[in-house]
């Protein structure tokens, strides 16, 4: 499975550990479909996709609270990388 690493410009703390990079895996159709089927409105579609595709070196994925702590420039870099995966698929 294709993955890429984003080095965070502004590291965050998760469970007491500093996280300075996020690994992003290539999306599958089920990830896109799951994002589109979000009807509860508890998280945005972008948050859902980031939670589904991203993991940290300390293990596990990102929660909505983790995503909320990310700097806007880091969220943009993550979103651009995900968009790049999708555009490569066309």
mmCIF file with all atom_site columns, C-alpha atoms in Angstrom:
data_model
loop_
_atom_site.group_PDB
_atom_site.id
_atom_site.type_symbol
_atom_site.label_atom_id
_atom_site.label_alt_id
_atom_site.label_comp_id
_atom_site.label_asym_id
_atom_site.label_entity_id
_atom_site.label_seq_id
_atom_site.pdbx_PDB_ins_code
_atom_site.Cartn_x
_atom_site.Cartn_y
_atom_site.Cartn_z
_atom_site.occupancy
_atom_site.B_iso_or_equiv
_atom_site.pdbx_formal_charge
_atom_site.auth_seq_id
_atom_site.auth_comp_id
_atom_site.auth_asym_id
_atom_site.auth_atom_id
_atom_site.pdbx_PDB_model_num
ATOM 1  C CA . UNK A 1 1  ? 0.000   0.000  0.000   1.00 0.00 ? 1  UNK A CA 1
ATOM 2  C CA . UNK A 1 2  ? 1.385   3.380  -0.981  1.00 0.00 ? 2  UNK A CA 1
ATOM 3  C CA . UNK A 1 3  ? 2.062   5.735  1.911   1.00 0.00 ? 3  UNK A CA 1
ATOM 4  C CA . UNK A 1 4  ? 3.808   9.061  2.239   1.00 0.00 ? 4  UNK A CA 1
ATOM 5  C CA . UNK A 1 5  ? 5.072   10.973 5.240   1.00 0.00 ? 5  UNK A CA 1
ATOM 6  C CA . UNK A 1 6  ? 4.338   14.616 6.009   1.00 0.00 ? 6  UNK A CA 1
ATOM 7  C CA . UNK A 1 7  ? 6.790   16.351 8.320   1.00 0.00 ? 7  UNK A CA 1
ATOM 8  C CA . UNK A 1 8  ? 4.770   18.724 10.458  1.00 0.00 ? 8  UNK A CA 1
ATOM 9  C CA . UNK A 1 9  ? 5.986   22.311 10.475  1.00 0.00 ? 9  UNK A CA 1
ATOM 10 C CA . UNK A 1 10 ? 4.412   22.641 13.906  1.00 0.00 ? 10 UNK A CA 1
ATOM 11 C CA . UNK A 1 11 ? 4.535   19.361 15.891  1.00 0.00 ? 11 UNK A CA 1
ATOM 12 C CA . UNK A 1 12 ? 1.636   18.470 18.173  1.00 0.00 ? 12 UNK A CA 1
ATOM 13 C CA . UNK A 1 13 ? 1.431   16.462 21.379  1.00 0.00 ? 13 UNK A CA 1
ATOM 14 C CA . UNK A 1 14 ? -0.629  13.273 21.443  1.00 0.00 ? 14 UNK A CA 1
ATOM 15 C CA . UNK A 1 15 ? -0.903  11.244 24.655  1.00 0.00 ? 15 UNK A CA 1
ATOM 16 C CA . UNK A 1 16 ? 2.082   13.108 26.081  1.00 0.00 ? 16 UNK A CA 1
ATOM 17 C CA . UNK A 1 17 ? 4.357   12.387 23.096  1.00 0.00 ? 17 UNK A CA 1
ATOM 18 C CA . UNK A 1 18 ? 5.494   14.932 20.536  1.00 0.00 ? 18 UNK A CA 1
ATOM 19 C CA . UNK A 1 19 ? 4.409   14.029 17.018  1.00 0.00 ? 19 UNK A CA 1
ATOM 20 C CA . UNK A 1 20 ? 6.394   15.679 14.245  1.00 0.00 ? 20 UNK A CA 1
ATOM 21 C CA . UNK A 1 21 ? 5.286   13.567 11.297  1.00 0.00 ? 21 UNK A CA 1
ATOM 22 C CA . UNK A 1 22 ? 2.103   12.020 9.965   1.00 0.00 ? 22 UNK A CA 1
ATOM 23 C CA . UNK A 1 23 ? 1.946   9.021  7.644   1.00 0.00 ? 23 UNK A CA 1
ATOM 24 C CA . UNK A 1 24 ? -0.760  9.122  4.996   1.00 0.00 ? 24 UNK A CA 1
ATOM 25 C CA . UNK A 1 25 ? -1.893  6.049  3.082   1.00 0.00 ? 25 UNK A CA 1
ATOM 26 C CA . UNK A 1 26 ? -3.409  6.058  -0.364  1.00 0.00 ? 26 UNK A CA 1
ATOM 27 C CA . UNK A 1 27 ? -7.226  6.229  -0.136  1.00 0.00 ? 27 UNK A CA 1
ATOM 28 C CA . UNK A 1 28 ? -9.472  3.374  -1.170  1.00 0.00 ? 28 UNK A CA 1
ATOM 29 C CA . UNK A 1 29 ? -12.981 3.760  -2.513  1.00 0.00 ? 29 UNK A CA 1
ATOM 30 C CA . UNK A 1 30 ? -14.440 2.764  0.872   1.00 0.00 ? 30 UNK A CA 1
ATOM 31 C CA . UNK A 1 31 ? -12.691 5.795  2.421   1.00 0.00 ? 31 UNK A CA 1
ATOM 32 C CA . UNK A 1 32 ? -14.263 8.179  -0.092  1.00 0.00 ? 32 UNK A CA 1
ATOM 33 C CA . UNK A 1 33 ? -17.654 6.482  0.173   1.00 0.00 ? 33 UNK A CA 1
ATOM 34 C CA . UNK A 1 34 ? -17.538 6.599  3.978   1.00 0.00 ? 34 UNK A CA 1
ATOM 35 C CA . UNK A 1 35 ? -16.720 10.300 3.863   1.00 0.00 ? 35 UNK A CA 1
ATOM 36 C CA . UNK A 1 36 ? -19.635 10.976 1.511   1.00 0.00 ? 36 UNK A CA 1
ATOM 37 C CA . UNK A 1 37 ? -22.056 9.016  3.698   1.00 0.00 ? 37 UNK A CA 1
ATOM 38 C CA . UNK A 1 38 ? -21.400 11.144 6.782   1.00 0.00 ? 38 UNK A CA 1
ATOM 39 C CA . UNK A 1 39 ? -24.900 12.064 7.884   1.00 0.00 ? 39 UNK A CA 1
ATOM 40 C CA . UNK A 1 40 ? -24.365 12.728 11.583  1.00 0.00 ? 40 UNK A CA 1
ATOM 41 C CA . UNK A 1 41 ? -22.442 15.938 10.996  1.00 0.00 ? 41 UNK A CA 1
ATOM 42 C CA . UNK A 1 42 ? -20.270 15.371 14.074  1.00 0.00 ? 42 UNK A CA 1
ATOM 43 C CA . UNK A 1 43 ? -17.081 15.704 12.027  1.00 0.00 ? 43 UNK A CA 1
ATOM 44 C CA . UNK A 1 44 ? -16.405 17.365 8.700   1.00 0.00 ? 44 UNK A CA 1
ATOM 45 C CA . UNK A 1 45 ? -15.746 15.287 5.616   1.00 0.00 ? 45 UNK A CA 1
ATOM 46 C CA . UNK A 1 46 ? -12.122 16.443 5.638   1.00 0.00 ? 46 UNK A CA 1
ATOM 47 C CA . UNK A 1 47 ? -11.736 15.300 9.267   1.00 0.00 ? 47 UNK A CA 1
ATOM 48 C CA . UNK A 1 48 ? -13.241 11.922 8.402   1.00 0.00 ? 48 UNK A CA 1
ATOM 49 C CA . UNK A 1 49 ? -10.818 11.419 5.538   1.00 0.00 ? 49 UNK A CA 1
ATOM 50 C CA . UNK A 1 50 ? -7.815  12.514 7.620   1.00 0.00 ? 50 UNK A CA 1
ATOM 51 C CA . UNK A 1 51 ? -8.861  10.145 10.438  1.00 0.00 ? 51 UNK A CA 1
ATOM 52 C CA . UNK A 1 52 ? -9.240  7.271  7.957   1.00 0.00 ? 52 UNK A CA 1
ATOM 53 C CA . UNK A 1 53 ? -5.957  7.815  6.101   1.00 0.00 ? 53 UNK A CA 1
ATOM 54 C CA . UNK A 1 54 ? -3.469  9.205  8.620   1.00 0.00 ? 54 UNK A CA 1
ATOM 55 C CA . UNK A 1 55 ? -1.451  7.557  11.360  1.00 0.00 ? 55 UNK A CA 1
ATOM 56 C CA . UNK A 1 56 ? 1.342   8.617  13.692  1.00 0.00 ? 56 UNK A CA 1
ATOM 57 C CA . UNK A 1 57 ? 4.709   7.069  14.560  1.00 0.00 ? 57 UNK A CA 1
ATOM 58 C CA . UNK A 1 58 ? 3.492   6.549  18.148  1.00 0.00 ? 58 UNK A CA 1
ATOM 59 C CA . UNK A 1 59 ? 0.749   4.259  16.844  1.00 0.00 ? 59 UNK A CA 1
ATOM 60 C CA . UNK A 1 60 ? -2.837  4.817  15.997  1.00 0.00 ? 60 UNK A CA 1
ATOM 61 C CA . UNK A 1 61 ? -4.684  7.366  13.970  1.00 0.00 ? 61 UNK A CA 1
ATOM 62 C CA . UNK A 1 62 ? -5.712  10.931 14.587  1.00 0.00 ? 62 UNK A CA 1
ATOM 63 C CA . UNK A 1 63 ? -8.806  11.880 16.568  1.00 0.00 ? 63 UNK A CA 1
ATOM 64 C CA . UNK A 1 64 ? -10.900 14.996 15.902  1.00 0.00 ? 64 UNK A CA 1
ATOM 65 C CA . UNK A 1 65 ? -9.156  16.598 18.914  1.00 0.00 ? 65 UNK A CA 1
ATOM 66 C CA . UNK A 1 66 ? -5.723  15.788 17.426  1.00 0.00 ? 66 UNK A CA 1
ATOM 67 C CA . UNK A 1 67 ? -6.741  17.279 14.087  1.00 0.00 ? 67 UNK A CA 1
ATOM 68 C CA . UNK A 1 68 ? -8.024  20.411 15.832  1.00 0.00 ? 68 UNK A CA 1
ATOM 69 C CA . UNK A 1 69 ? -4.536  20.951 17.282  1.00 0.00 ? 69 UNK A CA 1
ATOM 70 C CA . UNK A 1 70 ? -2.821  20.828 13.875  1.00 0.00 ? 70 UNK A CA 1
ATOM 71 C CA . UNK A 1 71 ? -1.545  24.104 12.465  1.00 0.00 ? 71 UNK A CA 1
ATOM 72 C CA . UNK A 1 72 ? -3.426  25.298 9.389   1.00 0.00 ? 72 UNK A CA 1
ATOM 73 C CA . UNK A 1 73 ? -0.269  24.976 7.257   1.00 0.00 ? 73 UNK A CA 1
ATOM 74 C CA . UNK A 1 74 ? 0.070   21.326 8.300   1.00 0.00 ? 74 UNK A CA 1
ATOM 75 C CA . UNK A 1 75 ? -3.600  20.602 7.573   1.00 0.00 ? 75 UNK A CA 1
ATOM 76 C CA . UNK A 1 76 ? -3.099  22.177 4.145   1.00 0.00 ? 76 UNK A CA 1
ATOM 77 C CA . UNK A 1 77 ? -0.055  19.964 3.478   1.00 0.00 ? 77 UNK A CA 1
ATOM 78 C CA . UNK A 1 78 ? -1.998  16.849 4.533   1.00 0.00 ? 78 UNK A CA 1
ATOM 79 C CA . UNK A 1 79 ? -5.002  17.835 2.389   1.00 0.00 ? 79 UNK A CA 1
ATOM 80 C CA . UNK A 1 80 ? -2.757  18.542 -0.606  1.00 0.00 ? 80 UNK A CA 1
ATOM 81 C CA . UNK A 1 81 ? -1.111  15.124 -0.265  1.00 0.00 ? 81 UNK A CA 1
ATOM 82 C CA . UNK A 1 82 ? -4.500  13.367 -0.094  1.00 0.00 ? 82 UNK A CA 1
ATOM 83 C CA . UNK A 1 83 ? -5.698  15.366 -3.105  1.00 0.00 ? 83 UNK A CA 1
ATOM 84 C CA . UNK A 1 84 ? -2.527  14.343 -4.953  1.00 0.00 ? 84 UNK A CA 1
ATOM 85 C CA . UNK A 1 85 ? -3.289  10.672 -4.309  1.00 0.00 ? 85 UNK A CA 1
ATOM 86 C CA . UNK A 1 86 ? -6.792  11.149 -5.704  1.00 0.00 ? 86 UNK A CA 1
ATOM 87 C CA . UNK A 1 87 ? -5.628  13.076 -8.774  1.00 0.00 ? 87 UNK A CA 1
ATOM 88 C CA . UNK A 1 88 ? -3.016  10.386 -9.539  1.00 0.00 ? 88 UNK A CA 1
ATOM 89 C CA . UNK A 1 89 ? -5.878  7.880  -9.642  1.00 0.00 ? 89 UNK A CA 1
ATOM 90 C CA . UNK A 1 90 ? -7.576  9.585  -12.585 1.00 0.00 ? 90 UNK A CA 1
#
